[in-house]
Amino acid sequence: MDKFLEYVDKHQNDFVERLRKAVAIPSVSGDPAHRPDVFRMSEFLVEELKSLGASVETRDLGKQDWHGQQLDLPPIVLATVGNNPEKKTILVYGHYDVQPALLEDGWSTNPFELVEDENNRLIGRGSSDDKGPVLGWINVVEAHKALGLELPVNIKFCLEGMEESGSEGLDALIFDEASKYFKDVDGVCISDNYWLGTTKPCLTYGLRGVSYFHMKVKGPRADLHSGVFGGTVHEPMTDLVAVMSKLVNPDGKILVPGIYEQVRALSPEEEKTYDDLAFQMEELHDAVGNKINIHDTIRKTLQCRWRNPSLSLHGIEGAFYSPGDKTVIPAQVTGKFSIRTVPDMDPKQVSALVVKFCQDEFAKLGSKNTLDVHCTHDGNYWLSSPNHPNYVAAAKAVETVYGVKPDLTREGGSIPVTLSFQDALKKNVLLLPMGRGDDGAHSINEKLDRSNYIKGTQLLGAYLYEVSEVKL
Ligand code: BES
Ligand code: MN
Ligand code: MN
């Protein structure tokens, strides 16, 4: 392991160059115009893995229906490094697609050009979510090949290009391949989340689920002039805003009846897991960029992030949003919102409660417009235990590389595939993050600190050494 750690440190700049190439490919899965780039990104990974001696195959997932347009789904990249039956096999998952990013959104630099600032932060879309971690695994393979060292375990890669857009087709593939490609997998490791704060690494054993909703209100045949029709017709936007305002209050309380009844009670044991976490209110303020916290304590804040549901309003499609004034009555508008779900919420029940509530609230308006509300996709919450040997191995790796014991955390975000791997393969899944809590995933100026990328690469490798020695 020492030779490996030393190699990574010495070859920092090569690894940064690899990240630079990856960030330069704008693999935005949510934008059809970028779909060819998502494919290019898959080809980049295939080439990198092949050149390191992995046996690589890609799985075609067919087509995606995007508002009536048929788009090719990017492939799942499956790669195997080593197939020694004496060794354990660790499955590594990551995603090579990224969130959209435009300079006009407020980025300080071109989002698809990796820039290292004076604080050694590697800035660029996907640097932290999730290209840095995916390349971290590849760096581990490269280091071993270059040193002529055998890896302590066999690695199976499963890399997807639609994570940010609902992972269409991946679940079916996982269940389908459980007894084939994934047959020999002993444990799973996903590096696709972040430290709690900015100084201490963590291992993560829980995620919230997410249920996403579209609510469309339709009325006139086409957009109307508000001078001619204002005050004389039911306006879709007015109806929509009225219903959306009923979903959640400004203190973050969900107003849909029946939601909180499904939430698991907080036990004294769980309460203890919020003691002694390396996280300060100031770090939260820094990450947010303002002091707009609802709760005054870290404990309550983390409980609301990790183990309570939340409802966020995301946008209104069809609304006038350009600069300047336009006196329009939009003909149809679609409100978008999502609920982060937690133990023991059931997505089917959540969806039924939300749909009924919106319909009831709309009916109360007495509007002659029409409403259609439905759940567009859902992924369940995931909760594991940090006592499993897979986590014990990872904790040792953290101590080797960082010299500290990791925090044990849950997260508020969602990686639906985590639960799918656990259910389909019946194996333990570990979340082992590379980046920091202030990396700004999905936001402007997303970054990964150089030290997190390099030490993170060491950490992923060290974990493979430690996990090779435990019984999974
Ligand atoms: N890497 C994130 C998941 C994540 C977010 C983990 C925050 C920990 C903290 C992932 O790429 C992501 O953005 N997931 C989506 C899933 C959704 C599209 C189903 C999310 O959480 O919104
Ligand atoms: Mn991610
Ligand atoms: Mn993401």
Short mmCIF file of C-alpha atoms and ligand atoms in Angstrom, two decimals:
data_model
loop_
_atom_site.label_atom_id
_atom_site.label_comp_id
_atom_site.label_asym_id
_atom_site.label_seq_id
_atom_site.Cartn_x
_atom_site.Cartn_y
_atom_site.Cartn_z
CA MET A 1 0.00 0.00 0.00
CA ASP A 2 2.84 2.43 0.78
CA LYS A 3 4.21 2.28 -2.76
CA PHE A 4 0.75 3.00 -4.07
CA LEU A 5 0.23 5.99 -1.75
CA GLU A 6 3.60 7.41 -2.75
CA TYR A 7 2.89 6.96 -6.46
CA VAL A 8 -0.39 8.88 -6.18
CA ASP A 9 1.31 11.75 -4.42
CA LYS A 10 4.07 11.92 -7.05
CA HIS A 11 1.67 11.77 -10.00
CA GLN A 12 -0.79 14.40 -8.82
CA ASN A 13 -0.46 16.47 -11.94
CA ASP A 14 -1.16 13.55 -14.28
CA PHE A 15 -4.35 12.87 -12.35
CA VAL A 16 -5.38 16.51 -12.52
CA GLU A 17 -4.84 16.36 -16.30
CA ARG A 18 -7.15 13.36 -16.47
CA LEU A 19 -9.80 15.34 -14.61
CA ARG A 20 -9.23 18.30 -16.93
CA LYS A 21 -10.01 16.13 -19.96
CA ALA A 22 -13.13 14.75 -18.33
CA VAL A 23 -14.50 18.13 -17.25
CA ALA A 24 -13.97 19.43 -20.80
CA ILE A 25 -16.66 17.03 -22.02
CA PRO A 26 -20.00 18.70 -21.16
CA SER A 27 -21.87 15.46 -20.46
CA VAL A 28 -25.11 17.07 -19.34
CA SER A 29 -27.70 14.29 -19.30
CA GLY A 30 -30.66 16.61 -18.81
CA ASP A 31 -30.14 18.54 -22.05
CA PRO A 32 -30.82 16.71 -25.34
CA ALA A 33 -28.37 19.02 -27.15
CA HIS A 34 -25.60 17.57 -25.00
CA ARG A 35 -26.53 13.93 -25.45
CA PRO A 36 -23.67 13.35 -27.92
CA ASP A 37 -21.30 14.69 -25.24
CA VAL A 38 -22.64 12.20 -22.72
CA PHE A 39 -21.80 9.48 -25.26
CA ARG A 40 -18.36 11.03 -25.75
CA MET A 41 -17.81 10.89 -22.02
CA SER A 42 -18.65 7.18 -21.98
CA GLU A 43 -16.14 6.64 -24.80
CA PHE A 44 -13.50 8.56 -22.87
CA LEU A 45 -13.96 6.26 -19.88
CA VAL A 46 -13.97 3.14 -22.05
CA GLU A 47 -10.65 4.22 -23.60
CA GLU A 48 -9.08 5.05 -20.24
CA LEU A 49 -10.13 1.74 -18.74
CA LYS A 50 -9.06 -0.28 -21.80
CA SER A 51 -5.66 1.35 -21.87
CA LEU A 52 -5.20 0.25 -18.25
CA GLY A 53 -5.94 -3.34 -19.17
CA ALA A 54 -9.53 -3.59 -17.96
CA SER A 55 -11.96 -5.75 -19.88
CA VAL A 56 -14.70 -3.35 -20.83
CA GLU A 57 -18.17 -3.71 -22.24
CA THR A 58 -20.96 -1.19 -22.71
CA ARG A 59 -24.64 -1.91 -22.32
CA ASP A 60 -27.13 -0.16 -24.52
CA LEU A 61 -30.23 0.92 -22.62
CA GLY A 62 -32.36 1.77 -25.66
CA LYS A 63 -34.33 4.97 -26.05
CA GLN A 64 -35.62 7.68 -23.77
CA ASP A 65 -38.87 9.45 -24.49
CA TRP A 66 -38.11 13.15 -23.97
CA HIS A 67 -41.33 15.12 -24.51
CA GLY A 68 -42.15 12.99 -27.51
CA GLN A 69 -38.58 13.09 -28.83
CA GLN A 70 -36.81 9.69 -28.91
CA LEU A 71 -33.29 10.07 -27.52
CA ASP A 72 -30.61 7.37 -27.32
CA LEU A 73 -29.81 6.55 -23.72
CA PRO A 74 -26.09 6.66 -22.92
CA PRO A 75 -24.58 3.25 -22.20
CA ILE A 76 -23.73 1.66 -18.89
CA VAL A 77 -19.99 1.08 -18.82
CA LEU A 78 -19.12 -2.25 -17.23
CA ALA A 79 -15.45 -2.91 -16.67
CA THR A 80 -13.57 -5.62 -14.84
CA VAL A 81 -10.05 -5.29 -13.49
CA GLY A 82 -8.71 -8.62 -12.26
CA ASN A 83 -10.61 -11.88 -11.97
CA ASN A 84 -8.68 -13.82 -9.41
CA PRO A 85 -11.16 -16.18 -7.70
CA GLU A 86 -9.01 -16.10 -4.56
CA LYS A 87 -9.67 -12.40 -4.17
CA LYS A 88 -12.76 -10.50 -3.18
CA THR A 89 -14.62 -8.56 -5.82
CA ILE A 90 -15.65 -4.99 -5.07
CA LEU A 91 -18.27 -3.29 -7.19
CA VAL A 92 -17.67 0.37 -7.79
CA TYR A 93 -20.46 2.63 -9.03
CA GLY A 94 -20.24 6.20 -10.26
CA HIS A 95 -21.86 8.49 -12.79
CA TYR A 96 -20.25 10.27 -15.72
CA ASP A 97 -23.08 12.69 -16.49
CA VAL A 98 -23.27 16.11 -14.89
CA GLN A 99 -25.75 18.86 -14.08
CA PRO A 100 -26.21 21.69 -16.60
CA ALA A 101 -23.91 24.71 -16.27
CA LEU A 102 -23.73 28.03 -18.11
CA LEU A 103 -21.27 30.87 -17.64
CA GLU A 104 -24.31 33.20 -17.47
CA ASP A 105 -25.53 31.36 -14.38
CA GLY A 106 -22.80 33.22 -12.53
CA TRP A 107 -19.76 30.97 -12.87
CA SER A 108 -16.47 32.83 -12.41
CA THR A 109 -14.84 30.71 -15.11
CA ASN A 110 -16.00 28.54 -18.01
CA PRO A 111 -17.72 25.61 -16.25
CA PHE A 112 -16.32 23.06 -18.72
CA GLU A 113 -12.72 24.16 -18.40
CA LEU A 114 -10.97 22.94 -15.28
CA VAL A 115 -9.32 25.85 -13.49
CA GLU A 116 -7.14 25.59 -10.42
CA ASP A 117 -7.41 28.69 -8.24
CA GLU A 118 -4.93 30.13 -5.74
CA ASN A 119 -6.36 27.88 -3.01
CA ASN A 120 -5.76 24.75 -5.12
CA ARG A 121 -9.41 24.25 -5.77
CA LEU A 122 -10.12 22.48 -9.05
CA ILE A 123 -13.15 24.33 -10.39
CA GLY A 124 -15.38 22.90 -13.08
CA ARG A 125 -18.73 21.18 -13.59
CA GLY A 126 -18.55 17.57 -12.44
CA SER A 127 -15.22 18.00 -10.61
CA SER A 128 -16.86 16.75 -7.40
CA ASP A 129 -20.15 15.31 -8.71
CA ASP A 130 -19.06 12.79 -9.89
CA LYS A 131 -16.14 12.86 -12.32
CA GLY A 132 -13.45 13.38 -9.67
CA PRO A 133 -14.46 10.28 -7.70
CA VAL A 134 -14.96 8.16 -10.85
CA LEU A 135 -11.48 9.12 -12.04
CA GLY A 136 -10.18 8.47 -8.53
CA TRP A 137 -10.92 4.77 -9.04
CA ILE A 138 -9.27 4.86 -12.45
CA ASN A 139 -6.22 6.57 -10.92
CA VAL A 140 -6.00 3.68 -8.44
CA VAL A 141 -5.92 1.19 -11.31
CA GLU A 142 -3.32 3.26 -13.16
CA ALA A 143 -1.04 3.48 -10.14
CA HIS A 144 -1.04 -0.29 -9.72
CA LYS A 145 -0.41 -0.93 -13.38
CA ALA A 146 2.45 1.57 -13.47
CA LEU A 147 4.03 0.06 -10.36
CA GLY A 148 3.55 -3.49 -11.63
CA LEU A 149 1.51 -4.18 -8.49
CA GLU A 150 -1.50 -6.45 -8.33
CA LEU A 151 -4.67 -4.93 -6.93
CA PRO A 152 -5.67 -6.43 -3.58
CA VAL A 153 -9.20 -7.15 -4.89
CA ASN A 154 -10.93 -7.60 -8.23
CA ILE A 155 -12.80 -4.45 -9.23
CA LYS A 156 -16.03 -4.36 -11.20
CA PHE A 157 -17.04 -0.96 -12.48
CA CYS A 158 -20.61 0.09 -13.19
CA LEU A 159 -20.66 3.63 -14.58
CA GLU A 160 -23.80 5.35 -15.74
CA GLY A 161 -24.57 8.46 -17.76
CA MET A 162 -28.12 9.28 -16.66
CA GLU A 163 -27.85 9.60 -12.88
CA GLU A 164 -28.77 13.28 -12.83
CA SER A 165 -31.83 12.52 -14.92
CA GLY A 166 -33.47 9.62 -13.17
CA SER A 167 -31.20 6.64 -14.06
CA GLU A 168 -33.62 5.31 -16.63
CA GLY A 169 -33.04 1.63 -17.35
CA LEU A 170 -30.35 1.06 -14.75
CA ASP A 171 -32.51 -0.71 -12.16
CA ALA A 172 -33.64 -3.27 -14.70
CA LEU A 173 -30.04 -3.90 -15.73
CA ILE A 174 -28.90 -4.36 -12.12
CA PHE A 175 -31.60 -6.91 -11.34
CA ASP A 176 -31.04 -8.60 -14.68
CA GLU A 177 -27.27 -8.88 -14.18
CA ALA A 178 -27.39 -9.74 -10.46
CA SER A 179 -26.65 -13.39 -11.18
CA LYS A 180 -24.49 -12.68 -14.24
CA TYR A 181 -22.10 -9.72 -14.44
CA PHE A 182 -22.52 -8.90 -10.73
CA LYS A 183 -22.49 -12.55 -9.61
CA ASP A 184 -19.16 -12.58 -7.74
CA VAL A 185 -19.52 -9.19 -6.10
CA ASP A 186 -18.74 -9.30 -2.36
CA GLY A 187 -19.30 -5.67 -1.49
CA VAL A 188 -20.22 -2.35 -3.06
CA CYS A 189 -18.58 1.05 -2.75
CA ILE A 190 -20.03 4.29 -4.12
CA SER A 191 -18.14 7.56 -4.04
CA ASP A 192 -20.82 10.10 -4.94
CA ASN A 193 -21.42 12.23 -1.89
CA TYR A 194 -19.54 14.72 0.26
CA TRP A 195 -18.02 15.26 3.66
CA LEU A 196 -20.25 16.96 6.16
CA GLY A 197 -17.96 19.96 6.52
CA THR A 198 -14.61 20.92 5.08
CA THR A 199 -12.06 19.27 7.37
CA LYS A 200 -13.08 15.76 8.32
CA PRO A 201 -13.78 12.73 6.12
CA CYS A 202 -16.90 10.67 6.69
CA LEU A 203 -18.55 7.38 5.84
CA THR A 204 -22.19 7.59 4.91
CA TYR A 205 -24.83 5.00 5.74
CA GLY A 206 -28.10 6.67 4.82
CA LEU A 207 -29.72 8.72 2.06
CA ARG A 208 -33.11 10.29 1.61
CA GLY A 209 -35.29 9.20 -1.26
CA VAL A 210 -36.93 11.59 -3.67
CA SER A 211 -40.35 11.75 -5.28
CA TYR A 212 -40.66 14.30 -8.08
CA PHE A 213 -43.96 15.91 -9.14
CA HIS A 214 -45.30 17.87 -12.10
CA MET A 215 -48.49 19.89 -11.71
CA LYS A 216 -49.91 21.36 -14.90
CA VAL A 217 -52.72 23.94 -15.11
CA LYS A 218 -54.26 24.59 -18.51
CA GLY A 219 -56.87 27.06 -19.61
CA PRO A 220 -56.91 29.20 -22.78
CA ARG A 221 -56.00 27.84 -26.21
CA ALA A 222 -52.92 30.07 -26.36
CA ASP A 223 -51.18 32.83 -24.39
CA LEU A 224 -53.48 35.82 -23.84
CA HIS A 225 -53.02 39.60 -23.64
CA SER A 226 -53.50 40.59 -20.00
CA GLY A 227 -54.94 43.96 -21.02
CA VAL A 228 -57.68 42.34 -23.02
CA PHE A 229 -58.36 39.26 -20.88
CA GLY A 230 -56.98 40.13 -17.42
CA GLY A 231 -59.80 40.05 -14.87
CA THR A 232 -62.12 38.17 -17.22
CA VAL A 233 -60.67 34.63 -17.31
CA HIS A 234 -59.31 32.16 -14.76
CA GLU A 235 -55.55 32.43 -15.15
CA PRO A 236 -53.54 29.16 -15.04
CA MET A 237 -50.56 30.78 -13.35
CA THR A 238 -52.71 32.26 -10.57
CA ASP A 239 -54.30 28.88 -9.93
CA LEU A 240 -50.96 27.10 -9.98
CA VAL A 241 -49.30 29.53 -7.59
CA ALA A 242 -52.28 29.27 -5.25
CA VAL A 243 -51.99 25.48 -5.06
CA MET A 244 -48.20 25.46 -4.88
CA SER A 245 -48.31 27.90 -1.97
CA LYS A 246 -50.33 25.34 0.01
CA LEU A 247 -47.67 22.60 -0.17
CA VAL A 248 -45.10 23.90 2.29
CA ASN A 249 -44.74 26.83 4.67
CA PRO A 250 -41.76 29.19 4.88
CA ASP A 251 -40.41 27.24 7.88
CA GLY A 252 -40.09 24.15 5.73
CA LYS A 253 -43.10 22.38 7.20
CA ILE A 254 -44.86 20.18 4.67
CA LEU A 255 -48.57 20.97 4.67
CA VAL A 256 -49.79 17.89 2.81
CA PRO A 257 -51.81 15.91 5.40
CA GLY A 258 -50.60 12.42 6.22
CA ILE A 259 -46.92 12.90 5.35
CA TYR A 260 -45.50 13.25 8.87
CA GLU A 261 -47.56 10.31 10.11
CA GLN A 262 -45.31 8.04 8.00
CA VAL A 263 -42.06 9.31 9.50
CA ARG A 264 -40.23 6.97 11.90
CA ALA A 265 -39.97 8.27 15.47
CA LEU A 266 -36.56 9.44 16.65
CA SER A 267 -35.21 6.85 19.12
CA PRO A 268 -32.74 7.68 21.91
CA GLU A 269 -30.08 5.60 20.09
CA GLU A 270 -30.58 7.55 16.90
CA GLU A 271 -30.51 10.81 18.85
CA LYS A 272 -26.98 9.87 19.98
CA THR A 273 -25.73 9.67 16.41
CA TYR A 274 -26.02 13.46 16.27
CA ASP A 275 -23.52 13.92 19.13
CA ASP A 276 -19.93 14.88 18.34
CA LEU A 277 -20.15 15.47 14.62
CA ALA A 278 -17.47 17.69 13.12
CA PHE A 279 -19.81 20.36 11.82
CA GLN A 280 -20.29 23.96 12.85
CA MET A 281 -23.02 26.45 12.14
CA GLU A 282 -20.39 28.65 10.42
CA GLU A 283 -19.64 25.89 7.92
CA LEU A 284 -23.31 25.74 7.11
CA HIS A 285 -23.40 29.51 6.65
CA ASP A 286 -20.36 29.31 4.36
CA ALA A 287 -21.84 26.51 2.29
CA VAL A 288 -25.11 28.44 1.89
CA GLY A 289 -23.42 31.80 1.46
CA ASN A 290 -25.81 33.45 3.92
CA LYS A 291 -27.25 33.09 7.41
CA ILE A 292 -30.69 31.93 6.38
CA ASN A 293 -30.89 28.77 8.48
CA ILE A 294 -34.33 27.79 9.77
CA HIS A 295 -32.94 25.97 12.83
CA ASP A 296 -30.43 27.34 15.32
CA THR A 297 -28.59 24.13 16.13
CA ILE A 298 -26.51 21.73 14.08
CA ARG A 299 -28.42 18.85 15.65
CA LYS A 300 -31.81 20.03 14.46
CA THR A 301 -30.41 21.13 11.11
CA LEU A 302 -28.89 17.71 10.43
CA GLN A 303 -32.01 15.92 11.59
CA CYS A 304 -33.98 17.95 9.10
CA ARG A 305 -31.45 17.10 6.39
CA TRP A 306 -31.02 13.41 7.14
CA ARG A 307 -34.12 12.00 8.77
CA ASN A 308 -37.03 14.35 8.15
CA PRO A 309 -38.83 14.82 4.87
CA SER A 310 -38.71 18.12 3.00
CA LEU A 311 -40.61 19.62 0.10
CA SER A 312 -38.92 21.98 -2.34
CA LEU A 313 -40.47 24.07 -5.10
CA HIS A 314 -38.21 23.97 -8.16
CA GLY A 315 -39.76 25.91 -10.98
CA ILE A 316 -42.65 26.79 -13.23
CA GLU A 317 -42.33 25.73 -16.84
CA GLY A 318 -44.23 27.98 -19.24
CA ALA A 319 -44.01 31.04 -17.00
CA PHE A 320 -42.57 34.25 -18.40
CA TYR A 321 -39.02 34.47 -17.06
CA SER A 322 -36.98 36.62 -19.46
CA PRO A 323 -35.69 40.05 -18.42
CA GLY A 324 -38.03 42.96 -19.08
CA ASP A 325 -41.80 43.25 -18.92
CA LYS A 326 -44.23 41.17 -20.92
CA THR A 327 -47.94 41.53 -20.31
CA VAL A 328 -48.81 37.94 -21.00
CA ILE A 329 -51.21 35.46 -19.44
CA PRO A 330 -49.40 32.15 -19.96
CA ALA A 331 -51.78 29.57 -21.43
CA GLN A 332 -50.42 26.63 -19.52
CA VAL A 333 -47.90 26.30 -16.75
CA THR A 334 -46.30 23.31 -15.06
CA GLY A 335 -45.17 23.60 -11.47
CA LYS A 336 -42.34 21.33 -10.41
CA PHE A 337 -41.62 20.22 -6.87
CA SER A 338 -40.16 17.27 -5.05
CA ILE A 339 -40.31 15.62 -1.67
CA ARG A 340 -37.25 14.09 -0.03
CA THR A 341 -38.46 10.94 1.68
CA VAL A 342 -37.20 9.17 4.81
CA PRO A 343 -37.84 6.01 6.84
CA ASP A 344 -40.65 4.73 6.85
CA MET A 345 -42.30 6.67 4.04
CA ASP A 346 -43.73 4.76 1.12
CA PRO A 347 -43.38 6.50 -2.28
CA LYS A 348 -46.70 5.11 -3.53
CA GLN A 349 -48.55 6.49 -0.52
CA VAL A 350 -46.68 9.79 -0.72
CA SER A 351 -47.72 10.17 -4.32
CA ALA A 352 -51.36 9.36 -3.56
CA LEU A 353 -51.45 11.89 -0.68
CA VAL A 354 -49.86 14.65 -2.76
CA VAL A 355 -52.07 14.13 -5.80
CA LYS A 356 -55.26 14.08 -3.71
CA PHE A 357 -54.21 17.18 -1.74
CA CYS A 358 -53.41 19.18 -4.89
CA GLN A 359 -56.68 18.17 -6.52
CA ASP A 360 -58.66 19.10 -3.40
CA GLU A 361 -56.90 22.47 -3.09
CA PHE A 362 -57.46 23.16 -6.77
CA ALA A 363 -61.15 22.28 -6.44
CA LYS A 364 -61.46 24.82 -3.60
CA LEU A 365 -60.38 27.58 -6.01
CA GLY A 366 -63.52 27.11 -8.07
CA SER A 367 -61.49 27.66 -11.25
CA LYS A 368 -62.68 26.49 -14.66
CA ASN A 369 -59.15 25.64 -15.72
CA THR A 370 -57.92 22.04 -15.56
CA LEU A 371 -55.28 20.51 -13.36
CA ASP A 372 -53.10 17.47 -13.93
CA VAL A 373 -50.72 16.45 -11.18
CA HIS A 374 -48.59 13.33 -11.05
CA CYS A 375 -45.35 11.86 -9.74
CA THR A 376 -42.77 11.71 -12.55
CA HIS A 377 -40.24 9.51 -10.77
CA ASP A 378 -39.45 8.28 -7.31
CA GLY A 379 -36.55 6.59 -5.56
CA ASN A 380 -36.79 5.17 -2.07
CA TYR A 381 -34.70 6.20 0.95
CA TRP A 382 -31.78 4.00 2.00
CA LEU A 383 -30.56 3.29 5.52
CA SER A 384 -27.74 0.89 6.36
CA SER A 385 -25.52 0.43 9.39
CA PRO A 386 -21.95 1.70 9.86
CA ASN A 387 -20.97 -1.39 11.88
CA HIS A 388 -20.64 -3.69 8.89
CA PRO A 389 -17.08 -4.89 8.09
CA ASN A 390 -17.24 -2.97 4.81
CA TYR A 391 -17.48 0.23 6.89
CA VAL A 392 -14.86 -0.93 9.38
CA ALA A 393 -12.44 -1.42 6.46
CA ALA A 394 -13.24 2.03 5.11
CA ALA A 395 -12.76 3.62 8.55
CA LYS A 396 -9.27 2.07 8.71
CA ALA A 397 -8.48 3.45 5.27
CA VAL A 398 -9.54 6.92 6.44
CA GLU A 399 -7.21 6.62 9.41
CA THR A 400 -4.33 5.54 7.17
CA VAL A 401 -4.74 8.42 4.74
CA TYR A 402 -6.07 11.21 6.95
CA GLY A 403 -4.96 10.14 10.42
CA VAL A 404 -8.44 10.63 11.90
CA LYS A 405 -11.52 8.53 12.57
CA PRO A 406 -14.26 9.40 10.08
CA ASP A 407 -17.58 10.90 11.04
CA LEU A 408 -20.47 8.53 10.45
CA THR A 409 -23.11 10.40 8.53
CA ARG A 410 -26.35 10.16 6.64
CA GLU A 411 -27.20 12.46 3.76
CA GLY A 412 -30.14 14.44 2.53
CA GLY A 413 -29.51 13.83 -1.17
CA SER A 414 -30.47 10.75 -3.14
CA ILE A 415 -28.64 8.05 -5.07
CA PRO A 416 -31.48 5.66 -5.89
CA VAL A 417 -29.15 2.99 -7.26
CA THR A 418 -27.71 2.43 -3.76
CA LEU A 419 -30.84 0.63 -2.65
CA SER A 420 -31.07 -1.26 -5.94
CA PHE A 421 -27.58 -2.72 -5.46
CA GLN A 422 -28.36 -3.67 -1.88
CA ASP A 423 -31.63 -5.36 -2.81
CA ALA A 424 -30.50 -7.01 -6.05
CA LEU A 425 -27.09 -8.26 -4.90
CA LYS A 426 -27.87 -8.69 -1.19
CA LYS A 427 -24.48 -7.16 -0.44
CA ASN A 428 -23.41 -4.31 1.80
CA VAL A 429 -23.16 -0.89 0.19
CA LEU A 430 -20.76 1.75 1.49
CA LEU A 431 -20.74 5.42 0.58
CA LEU A 432 -17.18 6.74 0.70
CA PRO A 433 -17.07 10.40 -0.32
CA MET A 434 -14.13 12.25 -1.84
CA GLY A 435 -15.23 15.89 -1.84
CA ARG A 436 -16.09 18.44 0.84
CA GLY A 437 -19.42 19.75 2.02
CA ASP A 438 -18.81 23.10 0.34
CA ASP A 439 -17.98 21.72 -3.13
CA GLY A 440 -21.15 23.20 -4.57
CA ALA A 441 -22.44 20.20 -6.47
CA HIS A 442 -25.28 21.32 -8.81
CA SER A 443 -24.38 24.96 -8.10
CA ILE A 444 -22.11 27.51 -9.76
CA ASN A 445 -18.32 27.22 -9.34
CA GLU A 446 -18.49 23.53 -8.41
CA LYS A 447 -15.03 22.53 -7.20
CA LEU A 448 -12.98 19.70 -5.81
CA ASP A 449 -9.98 20.62 -3.70
CA ARG A 450 -6.76 19.21 -5.16
CA SER A 451 -5.99 17.60 -1.80
CA ASN A 452 -9.40 15.90 -1.75
CA TYR A 453 -8.83 14.55 -5.25
CA ILE A 454 -5.35 13.26 -4.47
CA LYS A 455 -5.97 12.03 -0.93
CA GLY A 456 -9.35 10.79 -2.11
CA THR A 457 -7.60 8.65 -4.72
CA GLN A 458 -5.33 7.33 -1.97
CA LEU A 459 -8.38 6.70 0.20
CA LEU A 460 -10.19 4.67 -2.46
CA GLY A 461 -7.06 2.57 -2.98
CA ALA A 462 -6.42 2.16 0.75
CA TYR A 463 -10.00 1.03 1.18
CA LEU A 464 -9.43 -1.75 -1.36
CA TYR A 465 -6.45 -2.95 0.71
CA GLU A 466 -8.42 -2.87 3.96
CA VAL A 467 -11.53 -4.49 2.55
CA SER A 468 -9.41 -7.29 1.08
CA GLU A 469 -8.62 -8.29 4.65
CA VAL A 470 -12.04 -8.36 6.28
CA LYS A 471 -14.78 -10.94 6.02
CA LEU A 472 -17.68 -9.42 4.12
N1 BES B 1 -24.25 13.03 -5.83
C1 BES B 1 -25.64 13.32 -5.75
C2 BES B 1 -26.30 12.68 -4.55
C3 BES B 1 -26.06 13.40 -3.25
C4 BES B 1 -26.48 14.71 -3.11
C5 BES B 1 -25.47 12.77 -2.21
C6 BES B 1 -26.28 15.38 -1.93
C7 BES B 1 -25.26 13.42 -1.03
C8 BES B 1 -25.66 14.74 -0.91
C9 BES B 1 -26.32 12.84 -7.02
O1 BES B 1 -25.57 13.09 -8.18
C10 BES B 1 -27.62 13.58 -7.20
O2 BES B 1 -27.59 14.74 -7.50
N2 BES B 1 -28.74 12.88 -7.04
C11 BES B 1 -30.02 13.40 -7.35
C12 BES B 1 -30.91 12.21 -7.59
C13 BES B 1 -32.18 12.51 -8.35
C14 BES B 1 -31.91 13.03 -9.73
C15 BES B 1 -32.99 11.24 -8.42
C16 BES B 1 -30.54 14.24 -6.21
O3 BES B 1 -30.27 13.96 -5.03
O4 BES B 1 -31.24 15.23 -6.49
MN MN B 2 -23.65 12.52 -7.94
MN MN B 3 -25.73 15.22 -8.66
#
